[in-house]
């Protein structure tokens, strides 16, 4: 094992995530959201006119839409004031499209991603890596063997310039239009950075590609956009990590994800989000799945003050399938509202949703989901399972499933359980030599195992450690 790997394993997980760096910005927009801001961002990126026009249309839609306030039990968004958020910060990196050599990065940025373990992950387990700092991707690399097969993995700003035809066709048109919701419109106006993944027909990318998004500055917003296009018969696994240090001012994360799953293609999208307790995490993620295509979402969400995250899939073609696995953790002062949406719009489509939530010290978790089976989607099936674990009487866990079934020849199942950690379970483990904290951590690890076993081992270990730190109250 290399000395870098030894250091990474010895580095405390809390230290790896909850640290701050002084860094220079080459360009920073003013606080707030105006047409002048949009023009400044687009000009700084040297974007084509059509992208500027889309940004301005999205801004108009954002201004016309009301803030969501009428959802039962939704997180309180009254502190989210876009006029107090800095929407765009470009770090001081010479190469605008990012670099492909860690040694070319400024020391303060390189140190950030060294602590997060990105270089080692790239060496050992990944086909490609992207790293975003503030509003821009600062590092991007793809193994040569995949590039030779026509696989594209680059940042979204580069894709707008170099793969304009594909981006123009897919970017916020049919999958996640700005009209979808207020924060999708905000995202469409000020998006910056993110990943573009294109996999040609019948190509299987055998190792995952990863992107990591880091917010370092106080009071900023991060609005990365991820666009994945998997052509017929292709396969790819995309992994996303997110983190931010704790500040007193509010930070806003409002990312957008669009996935196009071609006929007989398979896409797995895994994300572990560890935001700080001053961050509002409000994302829009959706996949369009063609005939016999398969989409898998694996999501872990923790750390933020409030999260509203509901990845969705539209099953467009016969035999398309979707699988959602989510885990949410809420501690003191946190409201983590997560779930999934699946639209069965074709016959013989299949979906499964498995949700695990943990709440302690008065925190609140909520599963909010929708399954829609359209008229004519005969032979379709769906199964939803929601399990919640609470540590104390002050914590809350809710389940809000919505089922819209417009076809009679379908199979629909829903199961929900809510429970507390039992004294007898803790006592049994203590009798086997564990102390109280270790016993509870072992119970929680077993509770979330169905999620962690779906992740590569490095990420499963990290997710378990993050949950342990949340239980200790150490993060954010």
GROMACS .gro file of N, CA, C and O in nm, residues 210-326:
model
  468
  210UNK      N    1  -1.648   0.903  -1.183
  210UNK     CA    2  -1.686   0.976  -1.062
  210UNK      C    3  -1.667   1.126  -1.082
  210UNK      O    4  -1.573   1.171  -1.146
  211UNK      N    5  -1.759   1.201  -1.021
  211UNK     CA    6  -1.743   1.346  -1.011
  211UNK      C    7  -1.758   1.385  -0.865
  211UNK      O    8  -1.839   1.327  -0.792
  212UNK      N    9  -1.680   1.484  -0.823
  212UNK     CA   10  -1.688   1.532  -0.686
  212UNK      C   11  -1.710   1.682  -0.687
  212UNK      O   12  -1.639   1.756  -0.757
  213UNK      N   13  -1.810   1.727  -0.608
  213UNK     CA   14  -1.847   1.869  -0.605
  213UNK      C   15  -1.823   1.924  -0.465
  213UNK      O   16  -1.877   1.873  -0.368
  214UNK      N   17  -1.742   2.030  -0.459
  214UNK     CA   18  -1.703   2.088  -0.332
  214UNK      C   19  -1.739   2.236  -0.328
  214UNK      O   20  -1.696   2.314  -0.415
  215UNK      N   21  -1.821   2.276  -0.229
  215UNK     CA   22  -1.845   2.417  -0.203
  215UNK      C   23  -1.751   2.460  -0.091
  215UNK      O   24  -1.755   2.403   0.018
  216UNK      N   25  -1.671   2.563  -0.115
  216UNK     CA   26  -1.575   2.606  -0.015
  216UNK      C   27  -1.608   2.743   0.042
  216UNK      O   28  -1.572   2.774   0.155
  217UNK      N   29  -1.675   2.829  -0.035
  217UNK     CA   30  -1.697   2.968   0.006
  217UNK      C   31  -1.828   2.985   0.081
  217UNK      O   32  -1.928   2.917   0.053
  218UNK      N   33  -1.827   3.078   0.173
  218UNK     CA   34  -1.945   3.108   0.253
  218UNK      C   35  -2.048   3.185   0.171
  218UNK      O   36  -2.014   3.275   0.094
  219UNK      N   37  -2.175   3.148   0.187
  219UNK     CA   38  -2.284   3.223   0.126
  219UNK      C   39  -2.298   3.206  -0.024
  219UNK      O   40  -2.362   3.288  -0.090
  220UNK      N   41  -2.243   3.100  -0.079
  220UNK     CA   42  -2.251   3.082  -0.224
  220UNK      C   43  -2.358   2.979  -0.259
  220UNK      O   44  -2.411   2.907  -0.175
  221UNK      N   45  -2.389   2.972  -0.388
  221UNK     CA   46  -2.475   2.869  -0.441
  221UNK      C   47  -2.398   2.786  -0.541
  221UNK      O   48  -2.316   2.839  -0.617
  222UNK      N   49  -2.422   2.656  -0.540
  222UNK     CA   50  -2.359   2.568  -0.639
  222UNK      C   51  -2.470   2.504  -0.721
  222UNK      O   52  -2.566   2.449  -0.667
  223UNK      N   53  -2.454   2.512  -0.856
  223UNK     CA   54  -2.563   2.474  -0.946
  223UNK      C   55  -2.510   2.388  -1.060
  223UNK      O   56  -2.534   2.414  -1.178
  224UNK      N   57  -2.435   2.283  -1.027
  224UNK     CA   58  -2.377   2.200  -1.132
  224UNK      C   59  -2.485   2.122  -1.208
  224UNK      O   60  -2.591   2.089  -1.153
  225UNK      N   61  -2.458   2.095  -1.335
  225UNK     CA   62  -2.553   2.021  -1.420
  225UNK      C   63  -2.484   1.895  -1.471
  225UNK      O   64  -2.374   1.901  -1.526
  226UNK      N   65  -2.550   1.781  -1.452
  226UNK     CA   66  -2.498   1.653  -1.501
  226UNK      C   67  -2.589   1.601  -1.611
  226UNK      O   68  -2.710   1.590  -1.592
  227UNK      N   69  -2.531   1.570  -1.725
  227UNK     CA   70  -2.605   1.517  -1.839
  227UNK      C   71  -2.540   1.386  -1.883
  227UNK      O   72  -2.422   1.383  -1.919
  228UNK      N   73  -2.618   1.278  -1.876
  228UNK     CA   74  -2.569   1.145  -1.913
  228UNK      C   75  -2.654   1.093  -2.029
  228UNK      O   76  -2.777   1.087  -2.018
  229UNK      N   77  -2.588   1.057  -2.138
  229UNK     CA   78  -2.656   1.000  -2.254
  229UNK      C   79  -2.596   0.862  -2.280
  229UNK      O   80  -2.479   0.850  -2.318
  230UNK      N   81  -2.676   0.758  -2.255
  230UNK     CA   82  -2.632   0.620  -2.276
  230UNK      C   83  -2.708   0.564  -2.396
  230UNK      O   84  -2.830   0.542  -2.390
  231UNK      N   85  -2.637   0.542  -2.505
  231UNK     CA   86  -2.701   0.495  -2.628
  231UNK      C   87  -2.742   0.347  -2.617
  231UNK      O   88  -2.709   0.279  -2.518
  232UNK      N   89  -2.811   0.298  -2.717
  232UNK     CA   90  -2.867   0.162  -2.717
  232UNK      C   91  -2.761   0.058  -2.681
  232UNK      O   92  -2.651   0.057  -2.735
  233UNK      N   93  -2.796  -0.029  -2.586
  233UNK     CA   94  -2.710  -0.141  -2.550
  233UNK      C   95  -2.587  -0.104  -2.469
  233UNK      O   96  -2.501  -0.190  -2.445
  234UNK      N   97  -2.574   0.020  -2.425
  234UNK     CA   98  -2.455   0.062  -2.350
  234UNK      C   99  -2.478   0.047  -2.200
  234UNK      O  100  -2.588   0.022  -2.153
  235UNK      N  101  -2.369   0.066  -2.124
  235UNK     CA  102  -2.378   0.052  -1.978
  235UNK      C  103  -2.273   0.141  -1.912
  235UNK      O  104  -2.158   0.145  -1.955
  236UNK      N  105  -2.313   0.210  -1.803
  236UNK     CA  106  -2.220   0.296  -1.731
  236UNK      C  107  -2.268   0.315  -1.588
  236UNK      O  108  -2.389   0.313  -1.562
  237UNK      N  109  -2.173   0.331  -1.495
  237UNK     CA  110  -2.201   0.360  -1.356
  237UNK      C  111  -2.136   0.493  -1.323
  237UNK      O  112  -2.014   0.508  -1.332
  238UNK      N  113  -2.217   0.590  -1.283
  238UNK     CA  114  -2.170   0.724  -1.250
  238UNK      C  115  -2.186   0.744  -1.100
  238UNK      O  116  -2.293   0.720  -1.044
  239UNK      N  117  -2.077   0.790  -1.034
  239UNK     CA  118  -2.078   0.812  -0.890
  239UNK      C  119  -2.052   0.960  -0.863
  239UNK      O  120  -1.963   1.019  -0.922
  240UNK      N  121  -2.130   1.016  -0.772
  240UNK     CA  122  -2.119   1.157  -0.740
  240UNK      C  123  -2.101   1.174  -0.590
  240UNK      O  124  -2.173   1.114  -0.511
  241UNK      N  125  -2.006   1.257  -0.551
  241UNK     CA  126  -1.987   1.292  -0.411
  241UNK      C  127  -1.998   1.442  -0.393
  241UNK      O  128  -1.961   1.519  -0.482
  242UNK      N  129  -2.051   1.486  -0.280
  242UNK     CA  130  -2.070   1.630  -0.254
  242UNK      C  131  -2.037   1.659  -0.108
  242UNK      O  132  -2.072   1.581  -0.019
  243UNK      N  133  -1.976   1.775  -0.083
  243UNK     CA  134  -1.951   1.815   0.055
  243UNK      C  135  -1.928   1.966   0.062
  243UNK      O  136  -1.901   2.031  -0.038
  244UNK      N  137  -1.938   2.020   0.184
  244UNK     CA  138  -1.912   2.162   0.210
  244UNK      C  139  -1.881   2.178   0.357
  244UNK      O  140  -1.937   2.109   0.442
  245UNK      N  141  -1.792   2.273   0.393
  245UNK     CA  142  -1.766   2.303   0.534
  245UNK      C  143  -1.879   2.386   0.592
  245UNK      O  144  -1.959   2.446   0.520
  246UNK      N  145  -1.884   2.395   0.724
  246UNK     CA  146  -1.990   2.469   0.791
  246UNK      C  147  -1.955   2.617   0.804
  246UNK      O  148  -1.844   2.652   0.841
  247UNK      N  149  -2.052   2.702   0.772
  247UNK     CA  150  -2.040   2.846   0.791
  247UNK      C  151  -2.165   2.896   0.863
  247UNK      O  152  -2.263   2.823   0.880
  248UNK      N  153  -2.163   3.023   0.901
  248UNK     CA  154  -2.280   3.082   0.966
  248UNK      C  155  -2.383   3.127   0.863
  248UNK      O  156  -2.504   3.125   0.890
  249UNK      N  157  -2.338   3.167   0.743
  249UNK     CA  158  -2.430   3.210   0.638
  249UNK      C  159  -2.486   3.089   0.565
  249UNK      O  160  -2.424   2.982   0.561
  250UNK      N  161  -2.603   3.108   0.503
  250UNK     CA  162  -2.670   3.001   0.430
  250UNK      C  163  -2.598   2.975   0.298
  250UNK      O  164  -2.565   3.068   0.224
  251UNK      N  165  -2.575   2.849   0.266
  251UNK     CA  166  -2.532   2.806   0.134
  251UNK      C  167  -2.647   2.732   0.067
  251UNK      O  168  -2.729   2.670   0.134
  252UNK      N  169  -2.650   2.739  -0.065
  252UNK     CA  170  -2.757   2.674  -0.141
  252UNK      C  171  -2.697   2.583  -0.247
  252UNK      O  172  -2.610   2.625  -0.324
  253UNK      N  173  -2.742   2.458  -0.246
  253UNK     CA  174  -2.705   2.365  -0.353
  253UNK      C  175  -2.831   2.329  -0.430
  253UNK      O  176  -2.927   2.278  -0.373
  254UNK      N  177  -2.831   2.358  -0.560
  254UNK     CA  178  -2.947   2.328  -0.643
  254UNK      C  179  -2.898   2.272  -0.776
  254UNK      O  180  -2.896   2.340  -0.878
  255UNK      N  181  -2.855   2.147  -0.772
  255UNK     CA  182  -2.802   2.080  -0.891
  255UNK      C  183  -2.913   2.028  -0.979
  255UNK      O  184  -3.030   2.021  -0.941
  256UNK      N  185  -2.875   1.992  -1.101
  256UNK     CA  186  -2.969   1.930  -1.195
  256UNK      C  187  -2.904   1.809  -1.259
  256UNK      O  188  -2.786   1.812  -1.294
  257UNK      N  189  -2.982   1.702  -1.273
  257UNK     CA  190  -2.932   1.579  -1.335
  257UNK      C  191  -3.032   1.532  -1.440
  257UNK      O  192  -3.152   1.522  -1.411
  258UNK      N  193  -2.983   1.507  -1.560
  258UNK     CA  194  -3.065   1.452  -1.668
  258UNK      C  195  -2.997   1.328  -1.722
  258UNK      O  196  -2.880   1.331  -1.760
  259UNK      N  197  -3.072   1.216  -1.725
  259UNK     CA  198  -3.017   1.089  -1.772
  259UNK      C  199  -3.106   1.036  -1.884
  259UNK      O  200  -3.228   1.025  -1.868
  260UNK      N  201  -3.045   1.003  -1.997
  260UNK     CA  202  -3.116   0.946  -2.110
  260UNK      C  203  -3.068   0.802  -2.128
  260UNK      O  204  -2.952   0.780  -2.165
  261UNK      N  205  -3.158   0.708  -2.101
  261UNK     CA  206  -3.123   0.566  -2.105
  261UNK      C  207  -3.182   0.507  -2.232
  261UNK      O  208  -3.304   0.493  -2.247
  262UNK      N  209  -3.095   0.471  -2.326
  262UNK     CA  210  -3.140   0.419  -2.454
  262UNK      C  211  -3.196   0.277  -2.444
  262UNK      O  212  -3.192   0.213  -2.339
  263UNK      N  213  -3.247   0.228  -2.553
  263UNK     CA  214  -3.304   0.093  -2.559
  263UNK      C  215  -3.198  -0.009  -2.518
  263UNK      O  216  -3.084  -0.006  -2.566
  264UNK      N  217  -3.236  -0.097  -2.424
  264UNK     CA  218  -3.148  -0.204  -2.373
  264UNK      C  219  -3.021  -0.150  -2.305
  264UNK      O  220  -2.926  -0.225  -2.284
  265UNK      N  221  -3.020  -0.023  -2.269
  265UNK     CA  222  -2.904   0.034  -2.198
  265UNK      C  223  -2.926   0.024  -2.048
  265UNK      O  224  -3.037   0.002  -2.000
  266UNK      N  225  -2.818   0.044  -1.973
  266UNK     CA  226  -2.824   0.033  -1.826
  266UNK      C  227  -2.738   0.144  -1.766
  266UNK      O  228  -2.618   0.153  -1.795
  267UNK      N  229  -2.799   0.228  -1.683
  267UNK     CA  230  -2.727   0.335  -1.615
  267UNK      C  231  -2.750   0.322  -1.465
  267UNK      O  232  -2.864   0.308  -1.420
  268UNK      N  233  -2.642   0.325  -1.389
  268UNK     CA  234  -2.651   0.332  -1.243
  268UNK      C  235  -2.594   0.466  -1.200
  268UNK      O  236  -2.483   0.505  -1.239
  269UNK      N  237  -2.671   0.537  -1.117
  269UNK     CA  238  -2.632   0.670  -1.069
  269UNK      C  239  -2.628   0.663  -0.916
  269UNK      O  240  -2.731   0.646  -0.852
  270UNK      N  241  -2.509   0.676  -0.859
  270UNK     CA  242  -2.492   0.667  -0.714
  270UNK      C  243  -2.442   0.799  -0.661
  270UNK      O  244  -2.351   0.860  -0.718
  271UNK      N  245  -2.500   0.845  -0.551
  271UNK     CA  246  -2.456   0.971  -0.492
  271UNK      C  247  -2.452   0.962  -0.341
  271UNK      O  248  -2.543   0.904  -0.279
  272UNK      N  249  -2.345   1.014  -0.282
  272UNK     CA  250  -2.333   1.027  -0.138
  272UNK      C  251  -2.313   1.174  -0.109
  272UNK      O  252  -2.209   1.232  -0.144
  273UNK      N  253  -2.413   1.238  -0.049
  273UNK     CA  254  -2.410   1.382  -0.026
  273UNK      C  255  -2.393   1.410   0.123
  273UNK      O  256  -2.474   1.367   0.205
  274UNK      N  257  -2.285   1.481   0.155
  274UNK     CA  258  -2.255   1.514   0.294
  274UNK      C  259  -2.237   1.665   0.305
  274UNK      O  260  -2.126   1.716   0.311
  275UNK      N  261  -2.349   1.736   0.302
  275UNK     CA  262  -2.344   1.881   0.312
  275UNK      C  263  -2.334   1.924   0.458
  275UNK      O  264  -2.357   1.844   0.549
  276UNK      N  265  -2.303   2.051   0.479
  276UNK     CA  266  -2.297   2.103   0.616
  276UNK      C  267  -2.434   2.152   0.659
  276UNK      O  268  -2.525   2.170   0.578
  277UNK      N  269  -2.449   2.178   0.789
  277UNK     CA  270  -2.580   2.210   0.846
  277UNK      C  271  -2.624   2.354   0.821
  277UNK      O  272  -2.726   2.398   0.874
  278UNK      N  273  -2.548   2.427   0.738
  278UNK     CA  274  -2.597   2.558   0.693
  278UNK      C  275  -2.636   2.554   0.545
  278UNK      O  276  -2.663   2.657   0.483
  279UNK      N  277  -2.643   2.434   0.488
  279UNK     CA  278  -2.671   2.417   0.345
  279UNK      C  279  -2.814   2.369   0.321
  279UNK      O  280  -2.861   2.275   0.386
  280UNK      N  281  -2.881   2.434   0.228
  280UNK     CA  282  -3.009   2.386   0.176
  280UNK      C  283  -2.982   2.311   0.047
  280UNK      O  284  -2.920   2.364  -0.046
  281UNK      N  285  -3.028   2.187   0.041
  281UNK     CA  286  -2.998   2.096  -0.070
  281UNK      C  287  -3.128   2.071  -0.147
  281UNK      O  288  -3.213   1.993  -0.104
  282UNK      N  289  -3.144   2.138  -0.261
  282UNK     CA  290  -3.270   2.136  -0.335
  282UNK      C  291  -3.240   2.103  -0.481
  282UNK      O  292  -3.206   2.189  -0.561
  283UNK      N  293  -3.254   1.976  -0.517
  283UNK     CA  294  -3.212   1.927  -0.649
  283UNK      C  295  -3.329   1.878  -0.732
  283UNK      O  296  -3.435   1.843  -0.680
  284UNK      N  297  -3.304   1.869  -0.863
  284UNK     CA  298  -3.399   1.805  -0.954
  284UNK      C  299  -3.322   1.704  -1.038
  284UNK      O  300  -3.228   1.740  -1.109
  285UNK      N  301  -3.362   1.576  -1.028
  285UNK     CA  302  -3.292   1.469  -1.099
  285UNK      C  303  -3.397   1.381  -1.169
  285UNK      O  304  -3.496   1.342  -1.107
  286UNK      N  305  -3.372   1.349  -1.296
  286UNK     CA  306  -3.471   1.268  -1.369
  286UNK      C  307  -3.403   1.188  -1.479
  286UNK      O  308  -3.303   1.229  -1.537
  287UNK      N  309  -3.462   1.071  -1.507
  287UNK     CA  310  -3.416   0.985  -1.616
  287UNK      C  311  -3.532   0.955  -1.710
  287UNK      O  312  -3.647   0.935  -1.665
  288UNK      N  313  -3.504   0.951  -1.838
  288UNK     CA  314  -3.597   0.902  -1.940
  288UNK      C  315  -3.546   0.768  -1.988
  288UNK      O  316  -3.432   0.757  -2.037
  289UNK      N  317  -3.629   0.663  -1.975
  289UNK     CA  318  -3.584   0.526  -1.998
  289UNK      C  319  -3.662   0.466  -2.115
  289UNK      O  320  -3.784   0.455  -2.111
  290UNK      N  321  -3.587   0.424  -2.219
  290UNK     CA  322  -3.649   0.368  -2.338
  290UNK      C  323  -3.672   0.217  -2.321
  290UNK      O  324  -3.648   0.159  -2.215
  291UNK      N  325  -3.720   0.152  -2.426
  291UNK     CA  326  -3.758   0.011  -2.426
  291UNK      C  327  -3.648  -0.078  -2.369
  291UNK      O  328  -3.532  -0.072  -2.412
  292UNK      N  329  -3.685  -0.157  -2.269
  292UNK     CA  330  -3.595  -0.253  -2.203
  292UNK      C  331  -3.472  -0.188  -2.140
  292UNK      O  332  -3.377  -0.257  -2.103
  293UNK      N  333  -3.474  -0.058  -2.126
  293UNK     CA  334  -3.366   0.009  -2.056
  293UNK      C  335  -3.379  -0.008  -1.906
  293UNK      O  336  -3.488  -0.031  -1.853
  294UNK      N  337  -3.265   0.006  -1.835
  294UNK     CA  338  -3.265  -0.008  -1.688
  294UNK      C  339  -3.199   0.114  -1.625
  294UNK      O  340  -3.090   0.154  -1.664
  295UNK      N  341  -3.267   0.171  -1.526
  295UNK     CA  342  -3.213   0.285  -1.452
  295UNK      C  343  -3.208   0.249  -1.305
  295UNK      O  344  -3.305   0.196  -1.250
  296UNK      N  345  -3.094   0.278  -1.241
  296UNK     CA  346  -3.080   0.256  -1.097
  296UNK      C  347  -3.033   0.385  -1.030
  296UNK      O  348  -2.936   0.446  -1.075
  297UNK      N  349  -3.104   0.424  -0.925
  297UNK     CA  350  -3.064   0.538  -0.843
  297UNK      C  351  -3.025   0.488  -0.704
  297UNK      O  352  -3.102   0.417  -0.640
  298UNK      N  353  -2.907   0.524  -0.656
  298UNK     CA  354  -2.866   0.493  -0.519
  298UNK      C  355  -2.824   0.625  -0.455
  298UNK      O  356  -2.731   0.691  -0.502
  299UNK      N  357  -2.895   0.666  -0.349
  299UNK     CA  358  -2.874   0.799  -0.293
  299UNK      C  359  -2.855   0.792  -0.142
  299UNK      O  360  -2.935   0.728  -0.072
  300UNK      N  361  -2.753   0.860  -0.093
  300UNK     CA  362  -2.735   0.879   0.050
  300UNK      C  363  -2.731   1.028   0.078
  300UNK      O  364  -2.654   1.101   0.017
  301UNK      N  365  -2.818   1.076   0.167
  301UNK     CA  366  -2.828   1.219   0.193
  301UNK      C  367  -2.821   1.247   0.342
  301UNK      O  368  -2.899   1.191   0.420
  302UNK      N  369  -2.729   1.337   0.380
  302UNK     CA  370  -2.714   1.372   0.521
  302UNK      C  371  -2.641   1.505   0.531
  302UNK      O  372  -2.586   1.556   0.435
  303UNK      N  373  -2.643   1.562   0.651
  303UNK     CA  374  -2.560   1.678   0.680
  303UNK      C  375  -2.627   1.812   0.659
  303UNK      O  376  -2.597   1.908   0.729
  304UNK      N  377  -2.717   1.827   0.561
  304UNK     CA  378  -2.774   1.958   0.529
  304UNK      C  379  -2.878   2.001   0.631
  304UNK      O  380  -2.935   1.919   0.704
  305UNK      N  381  -2.905   2.131   0.636
  305UNK     CA  382  -3.012   2.181   0.721
  305UNK      C  383  -3.147   2.134   0.672
  305UNK      O  384  -3.235   2.096   0.750
  306UNK      N  385  -3.164   2.136   0.539
  306UNK     CA  386  -3.288   2.087   0.479
  306UNK      C  387  -3.256   2.030   0.342
  306UNK      O  388  -3.174   2.085   0.268
  307UNK      N  389  -3.320   1.919   0.310
  307UNK     CA  390  -3.305   1.857   0.179
  307UNK      C  391  -3.442   1.830   0.121
  307UNK      O  392  -3.532   1.782   0.191
  308UNK      N  393  -3.457   1.860  -0.008
  308UNK     CA  394  -3.574   1.819  -0.084
  308UNK      C  395  -3.520   1.753  -0.209
  308UNK      O  396  -3.472   1.820  -0.300
  309UNK      N  397  -3.525   1.620  -0.213
  309UNK     CA  398  -3.460   1.544  -0.319
  309UNK      C  399  -3.545   1.424  -0.355
  309UNK      O  400  -3.565   1.335  -0.273
  310UNK      N  401  -3.593   1.420  -0.481
  310UNK     CA  402  -3.683   1.313  -0.525
  310UNK      C  403  -3.645   1.271  -0.667
  310UNK      O  404  -3.711   1.311  -0.764
  311UNK      N  405  -3.538   1.192  -0.683
  311UNK     CA  406  -3.502   1.146  -0.818
  311UNK      C  407  -3.621   1.077  -0.884
  311UNK      O  408  -3.693   1.000  -0.819
  312UNK      N  409  -3.640   1.103  -1.012
  312UNK     CA  410  -3.756   1.046  -1.080
  312UNK      C  411  -3.715   0.980  -1.210
  312UNK      O  412  -3.614   1.014  -1.270
  313UNK      N  413  -3.797   0.885  -1.252
  313UNK     CA  414  -3.774   0.816  -1.379
  313UNK      C  415  -3.906   0.809  -1.455
  313UNK      O  416  -4.011   0.783  -1.396
  314UNK      N  417  -3.897   0.833  -1.584
  314UNK     CA  418  -4.011   0.816  -1.673
  314UNK      C  419  -3.982   0.696  -1.761
  314UNK      O  420  -3.890   0.697  -1.842
  315UNK      N  421  -4.059   0.589  -1.739
  315UNK     CA  422  -4.041   0.465  -1.813
  315UNK      C  423  -4.121   0.475  -1.942
  315UNK      O  424  -4.242   0.453  -1.945
  316UNK      N  425  -4.051   0.510  -2.051
  316UNK     CA  426  -4.117   0.543  -2.178
  316UNK      C  427  -4.144   0.421  -2.266
  316UNK      O  428  -4.239   0.420  -2.343
  317UNK      N  429  -4.054   0.321  -2.257
  317UNK     CA  430  -4.062   0.210  -2.350
  317UNK      C  431  -4.103   0.080  -2.283
  317UNK      O  432  -4.079   0.058  -2.164
  318UNK      N  433  -4.163  -0.008  -2.358
  318UNK     CA  434  -4.205  -0.140  -2.308
  318UNK      C  435  -4.088  -0.211  -2.243
  318UNK      O  436  -3.978  -0.217  -2.299
  319UNK      N  437  -4.111  -0.267  -2.124
  319UNK     CA  438  -4.008  -0.345  -2.057
  319UNK      C  439  -3.903  -0.262  -1.985
  319UNK      O  440  -3.808  -0.318  -1.927
  320UNK      N  441  -3.917  -0.131  -1.983
  320UNK     CA  442  -3.821  -0.047  -1.910
  320UNK      C  443  -3.835  -0.069  -1.760
  320UNK      O  444  -3.944  -0.102  -1.711
  321UNK      N  445  -3.726  -0.051  -1.686
  321UNK     CA  446  -3.731  -0.076  -1.542
  321UNK      C  447  -3.653   0.031  -1.467
  321UNK      O  448  -3.564   0.096  -1.522
  322UNK      N  449  -3.688   0.045  -1.339
  322UNK     CA  450  -3.627   0.148  -1.254
  322UNK      C  451  -3.615   0.094  -1.113
  322UNK      O  452  -3.705   0.027  -1.062
  323UNK      N  453  -3.502   0.124  -1.048
  323UNK     CA  454  -3.479   0.080  -0.911
  323UNK      C  455  -3.423   0.197  -0.831
  323UNK      O  456  -3.322   0.257  -0.870
  324UNK      N  457  -3.491   0.233  -0.722
  324UNK     CA  458  -3.446   0.341  -0.634
  324UNK      C  459  -3.406   0.284  -0.499
  324UNK      O  460  -3.483   0.208  -0.438
  325UNK      N  461  -3.290   0.322  -0.448
  325UNK     CA  462  -3.250   0.289  -0.313
  325UNK      C  463  -3.202   0.419  -0.248
  325UNK      O  464  -3.112   0.485  -0.300
  326UNK      N  465  -3.262   0.459  -0.136
  326UNK     CA  466  -3.225   0.585  -0.072
  326UNK      C  467  -3.204   0.565   0.077
  326UNK      O  468  -3.270   0.483   0.141
   0.00000   0.00000   0.00000
